[in-house]
Short mmCIF file of C-alpha atoms in Angstrom, two decimals:
data_model
loop_
_atom_site.label_atom_id
_atom_site.label_comp_id
_atom_site.label_asym_id
_atom_site.label_seq_id
_atom_site.Cartn_x
_atom_site.Cartn_y
_atom_site.Cartn_z
CA UNK A 1 -0.26 0.13 0.03
CA UNK A 2 2.79 2.45 0.73
CA UNK A 3 6.51 1.91 0.50
CA UNK A 4 8.79 4.56 1.74
CA UNK A 5 12.65 3.73 0.46
CA UNK A 6 15.55 5.46 1.74
CA UNK A 7 13.69 9.19 2.22
CA UNK A 8 15.48 12.46 3.13
CA UNK A 9 13.93 15.63 3.75
CA UNK A 10 15.79 18.88 4.59
CA UNK A 11 14.80 22.30 5.03
CA UNK A 12 17.84 24.53 4.07
CA UNK A 13 20.35 23.01 5.50
CA UNK A 14 18.91 21.31 8.24
CA UNK A 15 17.65 17.71 7.58
CA UNK A 16 14.94 16.42 9.23
CA UNK A 17 14.46 13.00 7.30
CA UNK A 18 18.01 10.95 7.42
CA UNK A 19 16.84 7.41 6.42
CA UNK A 20 14.05 6.09 6.22
CA UNK A 21 12.43 2.85 4.66
CA UNK A 22 9.57 1.35 5.83
CA UNK A 23 6.41 -0.17 4.05
CA UNK A 24 3.34 -0.27 5.37
CA UNK A 25 0.50 -3.04 4.50
CA UNK A 26 -3.18 -2.88 3.41
CA UNK A 27 -5.48 -2.52 6.38
CA UNK A 28 -2.62 -1.90 8.95
CA UNK A 29 -2.76 0.57 11.53
CA UNK A 30 0.74 2.04 11.98
CA UNK A 31 1.18 4.20 15.14
CA UNK A 32 4.66 7.12 14.91
CA UNK A 33 6.13 8.10 18.26
CA UNK A 34 9.24 9.84 19.50
CA UNK A 35 10.41 13.02 20.82
CA UNK A 36 9.15 16.19 19.60
CA UNK A 37 12.23 17.52 16.61
CA UNK A 38 12.09 13.83 15.61
CA UNK A 39 10.85 14.03 12.38
CA UNK A 40 7.72 11.79 12.98
CA UNK A 41 5.47 14.91 11.79
CA UNK A 42 7.43 15.67 8.44
CA UNK A 43 7.15 12.51 7.78
CA UNK A 44 3.95 11.67 7.70
CA UNK A 45 3.42 15.17 5.69
CA UNK A 46 5.73 13.63 3.21
CA UNK A 47 3.20 10.50 2.42
CA UNK A 48 0.87 12.87 0.28
CA UNK A 49 3.84 15.20 -0.65
CA UNK A 50 2.72 18.16 1.70
CA UNK A 51 6.63 18.46 2.36
CA UNK A 52 8.65 18.17 -0.88
CA UNK A 53 10.73 15.01 -1.02
CA UNK A 54 14.32 15.86 -0.93
CA UNK A 55 15.66 12.45 -1.86
CA UNK A 56 14.16 8.98 -2.16
CA UNK A 57 10.83 7.21 -3.14
CA UNK A 58 7.58 7.16 -1.61
CA UNK A 59 5.33 4.97 -3.31
CA UNK A 60 1.55 5.00 -2.90
CA UNK A 61 -0.13 2.48 -4.43
CA UNK A 62 2.68 1.26 -6.43
CA UNK A 63 3.06 5.47 -7.77
CA UNK A 64 6.01 6.92 -6.84
CA UNK A 65 5.06 10.45 -5.59
CA UNK A 66 8.75 11.79 -5.57
CA UNK A 67 8.49 12.18 -9.09
CA UNK A 68 7.34 15.78 -9.68
CA UNK A 69 5.44 14.32 -13.51
CA UNK A 70 3.03 11.93 -11.00
CA UNK A 71 -0.44 13.68 -10.90
CA UNK A 72 -0.10 13.93 -6.91
CA UNK A 73 -3.89 15.26 -6.54
CA UNK A 74 -5.09 12.11 -8.16
CA UNK A 75 -3.24 10.27 -5.38
CA UNK A 76 -4.33 12.73 -2.91
CA UNK A 77 -7.33 11.54 -3.63
CA UNK A 78 -7.16 8.34 -1.48
CA UNK A 79 -5.06 9.71 1.00
CA UNK A 80 -6.75 11.49 3.84
CA UNK A 81 -5.48 12.93 5.71
CA UNK A 82 -6.31 15.39 9.69
CA UNK A 83 -4.12 17.54 11.05
CA UNK A 84 -3.44 18.32 14.69
CA UNK A 85 -5.68 21.90 14.28
CA UNK A 86 -8.54 20.74 12.75
CA UNK A 87 -7.75 23.27 9.53
CA UNK A 88 -11.69 23.49 8.65
CA UNK A 89 -13.16 25.62 6.50
CA UNK A 90 -14.53 28.55 8.89
CA UNK A 91 -16.43 29.99 6.25
CA UNK A 92 -18.36 26.70 5.49
CA UNK A 93 -20.71 25.09 7.68
CA UNK A 94 -20.79 21.48 8.45
CA UNK A 95 -22.14 20.15 5.87
CA UNK A 96 -20.47 21.97 3.02
CA UNK A 97 -16.88 21.24 4.59
CA UNK A 98 -17.51 17.97 4.10
CA UNK A 99 -19.05 17.84 0.42
CA UNK A 100 -16.79 20.24 -1.03
CA UNK A 101 -14.12 17.85 -2.03
CA UNK A 102 -16.28 15.08 -3.19
CA UNK A 103 -18.07 17.59 -5.10
CA UNK A 104 -15.18 19.89 -6.76
CA UNK A 105 -13.15 16.88 -7.30
CA UNK A 106 -14.84 13.52 -8.22
CA UNK A 107 -17.89 16.07 -9.11
CA UNK A 108 -20.50 13.92 -7.17
CA UNK A 109 -23.99 15.45 -7.33
CA UNK A 110 -24.95 17.88 -4.59
CA UNK A 111 -27.85 15.11 -3.67
CA UNK A 112 -25.12 12.46 -3.27
CA UNK A 113 -22.74 14.72 -1.42
CA UNK A 114 -25.15 15.66 1.04
CA UNK A 115 -26.58 12.16 1.54
CA UNK A 116 -23.16 10.56 2.17
CA UNK A 117 -22.04 13.64 4.21
CA UNK A 118 -24.84 13.68 6.64
CA UNK A 119 -23.80 9.65 6.95
CA UNK A 120 -20.74 10.29 7.98
CA UNK A 121 -21.34 12.91 10.29
CA UNK A 122 -24.07 9.89 12.21
CA UNK A 123 -21.21 8.10 12.32
CA UNK A 124 -19.16 10.16 13.79
CA UNK A 125 -22.05 11.23 15.95
CA UNK A 126 -22.44 14.89 14.93
CA UNK A 127 -25.31 14.38 12.56
CA UNK A 128 -27.37 17.57 14.33
CA UNK A 129 -24.09 19.94 13.92
CA UNK A 130 -24.67 19.34 10.11
CA UNK A 131 -25.96 22.56 9.70
CA UNK A 132 -23.62 24.86 12.30
CA UNK A 133 -20.31 27.35 11.92
CA UNK A 134 -16.73 25.36 13.10
CA UNK A 135 -16.60 28.26 14.84
CA UNK A 136 -19.69 27.12 17.35
CA UNK A 137 -18.00 23.85 17.88
CA UNK A 138 -15.35 21.88 20.18
CA UNK A 139 -12.55 20.82 19.89
CA UNK A 140 -13.31 17.07 20.28
CA UNK A 141 -16.30 18.03 17.78
CA UNK A 142 -14.40 19.65 14.81
CA UNK A 143 -11.77 17.06 14.66
CA UNK A 144 -14.30 14.71 14.11
CA UNK A 145 -16.04 16.82 11.62
CA UNK A 146 -12.28 16.65 10.38
CA UNK A 147 -12.13 12.74 10.09
CA UNK A 148 -15.49 12.64 8.47
CA UNK A 149 -14.36 15.04 5.80
CA UNK A 150 -11.33 13.35 4.45
CA UNK A 151 -13.18 10.03 4.66
CA UNK A 152 -16.03 11.65 2.32
CA UNK A 153 -13.87 11.13 -0.48
CA UNK A 154 -13.47 7.34 0.64
CA UNK A 155 -9.71 7.23 0.51
CA UNK A 156 -7.85 4.16 0.66
CA UNK A 157 -5.17 5.29 3.50
CA UNK A 158 -5.51 7.76 6.46
CA UNK A 159 -2.93 10.14 7.56
CA UNK A 160 -3.21 11.56 11.23
CA UNK A 161 -1.10 14.14 12.35
CA UNK A 162 -1.31 14.53 16.18
CA UNK A 163 -4.93 14.82 15.92
CA UNK A 164 -5.36 15.19 19.71
CA UNK A 165 -2.69 17.19 21.11
CA UNK A 166 -4.55 20.15 20.54
CA UNK A 167 -7.46 18.80 22.52
CA UNK A 168 -8.24 19.53 26.05
CA UNK A 169 -7.87 15.90 27.79
CA UNK A 170 -11.74 15.42 28.23
CA UNK A 171 -12.67 15.35 24.34
CA UNK A 172 -9.45 13.29 23.44
CA UNK A 173 -11.79 9.93 24.25
CA UNK A 174 -14.14 10.82 21.88
CA UNK A 175 -11.69 11.22 18.66
CA UNK A 176 -9.81 8.28 19.30
CA UNK A 177 -13.57 6.20 19.67
CA UNK A 178 -14.05 7.26 16.36
CA UNK A 179 -9.54 6.29 15.38
CA UNK A 180 -10.12 3.46 17.17
CA UNK A 181 -13.86 2.21 15.05
CA UNK A 182 -12.52 3.10 11.80
CA UNK A 183 -9.48 0.60 12.51
CA UNK A 184 -11.49 -1.97 13.26
CA UNK A 185 -13.47 -1.02 10.11
CA UNK A 186 -10.16 -2.09 8.27
CA UNK A 187 -8.75 1.52 7.20
CA UNK A 188 -5.09 1.47 6.28
CA UNK A 189 -4.22 4.27 9.13
CA UNK A 190 -0.35 5.72 10.18
CA UNK A 191 -1.05 7.69 13.19
CA UNK A 192 1.35 9.80 14.75
CA UNK A 193 0.55 10.76 18.43
CA UNK A 194 1.42 10.75 21.76
CA UNK A 195 -1.27 8.59 22.72
CA UNK A 196 0.19 5.47 23.82
CA UNK A 197 -2.94 3.87 25.36
CA UNK A 198 -3.79 4.64 21.51
CA UNK A 199 -0.52 2.56 20.02
CA UNK A 200 -1.08 -0.04 22.17
CA UNK A 201 -4.57 -1.30 21.88
CA UNK A 202 -5.30 -0.27 18.33
CA UNK A 203 -1.52 -0.02 16.99
CA UNK A 204 -0.55 -3.30 14.72
CA UNK A 205 3.06 -1.88 14.54
CA UNK A 206 4.49 0.86 16.42
CA UNK A 207 7.55 3.05 14.47
CA UNK A 208 9.75 4.85 17.50
CA UNK A 209 11.74 7.41 15.51
CA UNK A 210 14.46 9.77 16.19
CA UNK A 211 16.89 12.06 14.97
CA UNK A 212 15.07 11.93 11.18
CA UNK A 213 15.69 8.18 11.34
CA UNK A 214 13.41 5.26 12.85
CA UNK A 215 14.86 3.53 15.81
CA UNK A 216 12.79 0.84 16.54
CA UNK A 217 9.82 -0.69 15.28
CA UNK A 218 7.81 -3.39 16.53
CA UNK A 219 4.16 -4.96 17.52
CA UNK A 220 3.00 -2.54 20.53
CA UNK A 221 3.49 -5.01 23.01
CA UNK A 222 7.17 -5.74 22.09
CA UNK A 223 7.79 -2.55 21.78
CA UNK A 224 6.98 -1.17 24.94
CA UNK A 225 7.05 -4.33 26.77
CA UNK A 226 10.67 -4.91 25.71
CA UNK A 227 12.18 -2.19 23.42
CA UNK A 228 15.59 -2.80 22.39
CA UNK A 229 16.94 0.33 21.59
CA UNK A 230 18.39 3.07 24.47
CA UNK A 231 16.73 6.00 23.09
CA UNK A 232 14.07 3.78 23.11
CA UNK A 233 14.13 2.64 26.36
CA UNK A 234 14.68 6.58 27.58
CA UNK A 235 11.77 8.09 26.00
CA UNK A 236 9.24 5.70 26.80
CA UNK A 237 10.90 5.72 30.56
CA UNK A 238 9.91 9.07 30.13
CA UNK A 239 6.13 8.75 28.59
CA UNK A 240 5.01 5.75 30.25
CA UNK F 1 -21.16 86.24 5.65
CA UNK F 2 -24.35 85.49 4.39
CA UNK F 3 -24.46 82.27 2.55
CA UNK F 4 -26.55 81.79 -1.03
CA UNK F 5 -28.77 79.07 -1.17
CA UNK F 6 -30.42 80.22 -4.15
CA UNK F 7 -26.35 80.14 -5.63
CA UNK F 8 -26.42 76.71 -4.76
CA UNK F 9 -29.90 76.06 -6.58
CA UNK F 10 -29.31 77.36 -9.25
CA UNK F 11 -25.91 75.48 -10.15
CA UNK F 12 -27.96 72.77 -9.28
CA UNK F 13 -28.20 70.98 -13.09
CA UNK F 14 -24.35 71.06 -12.90
CA UNK F 15 -23.76 69.38 -9.56
CA UNK F 16 -26.03 66.95 -10.81
CA UNK F 17 -24.47 66.12 -13.72
CA UNK F 18 -21.52 66.42 -11.83
CA UNK F 19 -21.89 63.98 -9.61
CA UNK F 20 -23.17 61.61 -12.04
CA UNK F 21 -19.74 61.55 -13.71
CA UNK F 22 -18.45 61.04 -10.49
CA UNK F 23 -20.43 57.97 -9.25
CA UNK F 24 -19.60 56.57 -12.79
CA UNK F 25 -15.78 57.49 -12.39
CA UNK F 26 -16.23 55.66 -8.97
CA UNK F 27 -18.42 53.06 -9.68
CA UNK F 28 -15.85 51.92 -13.24
CA UNK F 29 -12.73 52.62 -11.51
CA UNK F 30 -14.04 50.30 -8.13
CA UNK F 31 -15.00 47.72 -10.37
CA UNK F 32 -11.69 47.65 -12.82
CA UNK F 33 -9.20 48.14 -10.39
CA UNK F 34 -10.64 45.36 -7.88
CA UNK F 35 -10.52 42.73 -11.09
CA UNK F 36 -6.80 44.42 -11.62
CA UNK F 37 -6.03 44.46 -8.73
CA UNK F 38 -6.83 40.73 -7.80
CA UNK F 39 -5.26 39.58 -10.51
CA UNK F 40 -1.72 41.72 -10.03
CA UNK F 41 -1.72 40.40 -6.19
CA UNK F 42 -2.18 36.74 -7.33
CA UNK F 43 0.97 37.74 -9.94
CA UNK F 44 2.99 38.84 -6.91
CA UNK F 45 2.38 35.68 -4.74
CA UNK F 46 3.53 33.42 -7.41
CA UNK F 47 6.34 31.17 -6.63
CA UNK F 48 8.84 31.89 -9.37
CA UNK F 49 10.30 35.09 -8.24
CA UNK F 50 10.86 36.43 -11.76
CA UNK F 51 7.51 35.65 -13.22
CA UNK F 52 6.22 38.07 -10.07
CA UNK F 53 9.10 40.33 -10.37
CA UNK F 54 6.76 42.40 -13.26
CA UNK F 55 4.13 42.68 -10.54
CA UNK F 56 6.12 44.12 -8.07
CA UNK F 57 7.45 46.88 -10.25
CA UNK F 58 3.96 47.47 -11.27
CA UNK F 59 2.60 48.14 -7.52
CA UNK F 60 6.28 49.97 -6.82
CA UNK F 61 5.69 52.08 -9.71
CA UNK F 62 1.73 52.84 -8.75
CA UNK F 63 2.21 53.59 -5.19
CA UNK F 64 5.26 55.06 -5.42
CA UNK F 65 4.12 58.06 -7.56
CA UNK F 66 1.20 61.09 -7.24
CA UNK F 67 -1.78 60.01 -8.94
CA UNK F 68 -1.95 63.50 -10.37
CA UNK F 69 1.21 63.08 -12.44
CA UNK F 70 -0.27 59.48 -13.59
CA UNK F 71 -3.34 61.35 -14.24
CA UNK F 72 -1.69 63.71 -16.61
CA UNK F 73 1.26 61.09 -17.62
CA UNK F 74 -1.96 59.40 -18.99
CA UNK F 75 -4.32 61.68 -20.74
CA UNK F 76 -1.38 63.29 -22.34
CA UNK F 77 1.05 60.81 -23.03
CA UNK F 78 -0.62 56.88 -23.27
CA UNK F 79 -4.46 58.10 -24.11
CA UNK F 80 -3.41 59.99 -27.58
CA UNK F 81 -0.11 57.45 -28.20
CA UNK F 82 -3.19 54.41 -28.06
CA UNK F 83 -6.20 55.78 -29.13
CA UNK F 84 -4.50 59.14 -31.27
CA UNK F 85 -6.87 61.87 -29.44
CA UNK F 86 -7.56 62.44 -25.83
CA UNK F 87 -10.45 61.82 -24.12
CA UNK F 88 -10.92 62.58 -20.08
CA UNK F 89 -13.06 59.64 -19.85
CA UNK F 90 -10.82 57.33 -20.86
CA UNK F 91 -7.78 58.59 -19.47
CA UNK F 92 -9.95 59.47 -15.64
CA UNK F 93 -11.04 56.14 -15.68
CA UNK F 94 -7.97 54.36 -16.41
CA UNK F 95 -5.98 56.50 -14.29
CA UNK F 96 -7.91 56.14 -11.02
CA UNK F 97 -8.09 52.28 -11.45
CA UNK F 98 -4.29 51.44 -12.26
CA UNK F 99 -3.91 53.25 -9.62
CA UNK F 100 -6.20 51.44 -6.94
CA UNK F 101 -5.48 48.34 -8.60
CA UNK F 102 -1.98 48.53 -7.08
CA UNK F 103 -3.72 49.44 -3.45
CA UNK F 104 -5.89 46.47 -4.28
CA UNK F 105 -3.46 43.95 -4.97
CA UNK F 106 -1.05 44.74 -1.58
CA UNK F 107 -4.40 44.42 0.22
CA UNK F 108 -5.33 41.24 -1.61
CA UNK F 109 -2.29 39.55 -0.88
CA UNK F 110 -2.06 40.71 2.66
CA UNK F 111 -5.19 39.49 3.01
CA UNK F 112 -4.29 35.60 1.64
CA UNK F 113 -1.38 36.31 3.51
CA UNK F 114 -3.40 36.43 6.55
CA UNK F 115 -4.39 32.97 6.31
CA UNK F 116 -3.51 29.98 8.65
CA UNK F 117 -1.68 27.96 5.95
CA UNK F 118 -3.04 24.83 6.97
CA UNK F 119 -6.30 25.79 5.05
CA UNK F 120 -4.41 25.59 1.62
CA UNK F 121 -2.72 21.82 3.06
CA UNK F 122 -6.60 20.49 3.95
CA UNK F 123 -7.86 21.57 0.91
CA UNK F 124 -4.56 19.87 -0.86
CA UNK F 125 -5.12 17.45 1.15
CA UNK F 126 -7.89 16.25 0.10
CA UNK F 127 -7.09 16.20 -3.75
CA UNK F 128 -8.43 19.85 -4.59
CA UNK F 129 -6.28 21.73 -7.39
CA UNK F 130 -3.83 24.99 -6.29
CA UNK F 131 -6.61 26.57 -8.27
CA UNK F 132 -9.69 24.91 -6.55
CA UNK F 133 -8.12 25.35 -3.15
CA UNK F 134 -7.86 29.21 -4.02
CA UNK F 135 -11.50 29.44 -5.30
CA UNK F 136 -12.94 27.63 -3.02
CA UNK F 137 -11.15 27.58 0.42
CA UNK F 138 -8.33 30.56 0.14
CA UNK F 139 -10.25 33.81 -2.19
CA UNK F 140 -13.36 33.81 0.02
CA UNK F 141 -11.95 33.41 3.27
CA UNK F 142 -9.87 36.15 2.06
CA UNK F 143 -11.97 38.45 0.55
CA UNK F 144 -14.17 38.43 3.84
CA UNK F 145 -10.83 39.95 5.39
CA UNK F 146 -10.25 42.06 2.94
CA UNK F 147 -13.44 44.10 3.44
CA UNK F 148 -12.51 46.81 5.89
CA UNK F 149 -9.33 47.59 3.77
CA UNK F 150 -11.16 47.52 0.73
CA UNK F 151 -13.94 49.95 2.14
CA UNK F 152 -11.42 52.16 2.97
CA UNK F 153 -9.77 52.16 -0.81
CA UNK F 154 -12.99 52.78 -2.45
CA UNK F 155 -13.33 55.54 -0.45
CA UNK F 156 -10.25 56.74 -0.94
CA UNK F 157 -10.65 56.05 -4.62
CA UNK F 158 -13.98 58.07 -4.62
CA UNK F 159 -12.65 61.46 -3.13
CA UNK F 160 -9.19 61.09 -5.39
CA UNK F 161 -11.78 60.70 -8.47
CA UNK F 162 -12.03 64.83 -7.60
CA UNK F 163 -8.12 65.07 -9.26
CA UNK F 164 -9.70 64.32 -13.05
CA UNK F 165 -10.90 67.77 -12.59
CA UNK F 166 -7.53 68.67 -13.69
CA UNK F 167 -7.62 67.19 -16.88
CA UNK F 168 -10.98 68.83 -17.18
CA UNK F 169 -13.30 66.06 -16.98
CA UNK F 170 -16.51 67.66 -15.81
CA UNK F 171 -16.96 65.91 -12.63
CA UNK F 172 -18.24 67.08 -9.53
CA UNK F 173 -14.96 69.14 -8.37
CA UNK F 174 -14.59 70.67 -12.11
CA UNK F 175 -18.73 71.96 -11.77
CA UNK F 176 -17.80 73.06 -7.74
CA UNK F 177 -14.11 75.28 -9.61
CA UNK F 178 -16.43 76.20 -12.58
CA UNK F 179 -19.21 77.23 -10.15
CA UNK F 180 -15.98 79.27 -7.84
CA UNK F 181 -15.37 80.92 -10.81
CA UNK F 182 -18.68 82.19 -12.02
CA UNK F 183 -19.35 84.06 -8.72
CA UNK F 184 -16.06 84.82 -6.45
CA UNK F 185 -17.37 82.72 -3.74
CA UNK F 186 -15.80 80.64 -1.79
CA UNK F 187 -17.57 78.99 0.29
CA UNK F 188 -21.34 77.91 -1.40
CA UNK F 189 -19.06 75.84 -4.39
CA UNK F 190 -16.83 74.16 -2.01
CA UNK F 191 -18.86 73.56 0.41
CA UNK F 192 -21.82 72.01 -1.74
CA UNK F 193 -18.88 70.23 -2.93
CA UNK F 194 -17.43 68.71 0.16
CA UNK F 195 -21.27 67.61 1.25
CA UNK F 196 -21.94 65.98 -1.72
CA UNK F 197 -18.22 63.71 -1.69
CA UNK F 198 -19.37 62.93 2.32
CA UNK F 199 -22.87 61.56 0.93
CA UNK F 200 -21.33 59.24 -1.62
CA UNK F 201 -18.25 57.60 0.86
CA UNK F 202 -21.11 57.75 3.35
CA UNK F 203 -23.07 55.64 1.18
CA UNK F 204 -20.01 53.05 -0.08
CA UNK F 205 -19.32 52.77 3.51
CA UNK F 206 -22.83 52.04 4.24
CA UNK F 207 -23.12 49.43 1.75
CA UNK F 208 -19.88 47.62 2.66
CA UNK F 209 -21.17 47.39 6.68
CA UNK F 210 -24.03 45.79 4.91
CA UNK F 211 -22.02 43.00 3.00
CA UNK F 212 -19.77 42.60 5.83
CA UNK F 213 -22.98 41.61 7.90
CA UNK F 214 -23.86 39.50 5.53
CA UNK F 215 -20.83 37.59 5.03
CA UNK F 216 -20.56 37.17 8.78
CA UNK F 217 -21.20 33.38 10.04
CA UNK F 218 -22.10 33.69 13.30
#
């Protein structure tokens, strides 16, 4: 589904990703953890080329998105993304937020888009908020709308960039619940998070990143229970 | 000092004609200046620095020189060059809209750059092209933020349209001057002129506030 080979990313002289190679299978839930500045968000943002790729290859369904000739918009239709700060469109209602991309990109009819949007809102438990504007929602509700918005494009992979980091603690649960449901339905997911409980419970595999490398990867029970590297141990001792 | 309303009444038909032309100049230049300004603003923001350079030069030239001088150059220089004769209407609208476009371009650029980068990223992550993202996500939001600054610019433009009286375009200020020349009285012509400009700018302000309220999402 996703294959990353020798991925490198620099911002000017600052090399954030040094050499990343990893594969992610269909229906797999991969959780990326690591200290801040380790490059985990940059790694995620390279998977749909929100960051231009400095070196190496990122194959999504066999298409190398590092190739400038590839139609990135077409690939992004299959790769949904959820952001730390939600990034809902404040000038559009909740329903319009979800309907916009299917109508403009996939050219589905208004009726079809609306029906789908309402179904997705129901799924994330916010059907009654369809007509309000994002400003009047709580953080947790905003993030659930953002997930529905990404799902409206029927992506094959969902990328989550610290989806609960900007939320009040009591709202983290409702967002994780939606993500967990999504994982159980078989969605391929790459999740950058500090929620170790989620990583342990929902993740099929955990990547520990530090200093622009994947230092260690393993099944969650093994990575958390029996970390092999010093840096993994040091990090886990601080966050667990 | 006696204030002679009867003189104003005598001159009313001329003030009316002048006012209509001032409205014509203003509306035409606001529309043309805004459209042109949006395009120049977009040009200024192109990632390719070489392609963006001419647009920056445009803004520098039109912001950096007096409108009065621009009116003279366009009226006596460019318009005869292109159409073979002078024409105060073409010169007036061209000078006002070209000048205004430079300011609108900067207002537009500020409006877009004030938006969070995440808006563009969210739109692009959903598969929208850059143009689609601009059209449906960025510009509508930027436009809302631009309205107060744009209103300012429109009001300045209405007032600055009085400068085209120097090329004898028969707009409001022109008739104010004409009346002063006929009666040798300062107060009646110029206070009347000022009063009419005030009404025009207040109407403009009122309309923009209404628009601003209509676009509010809360």
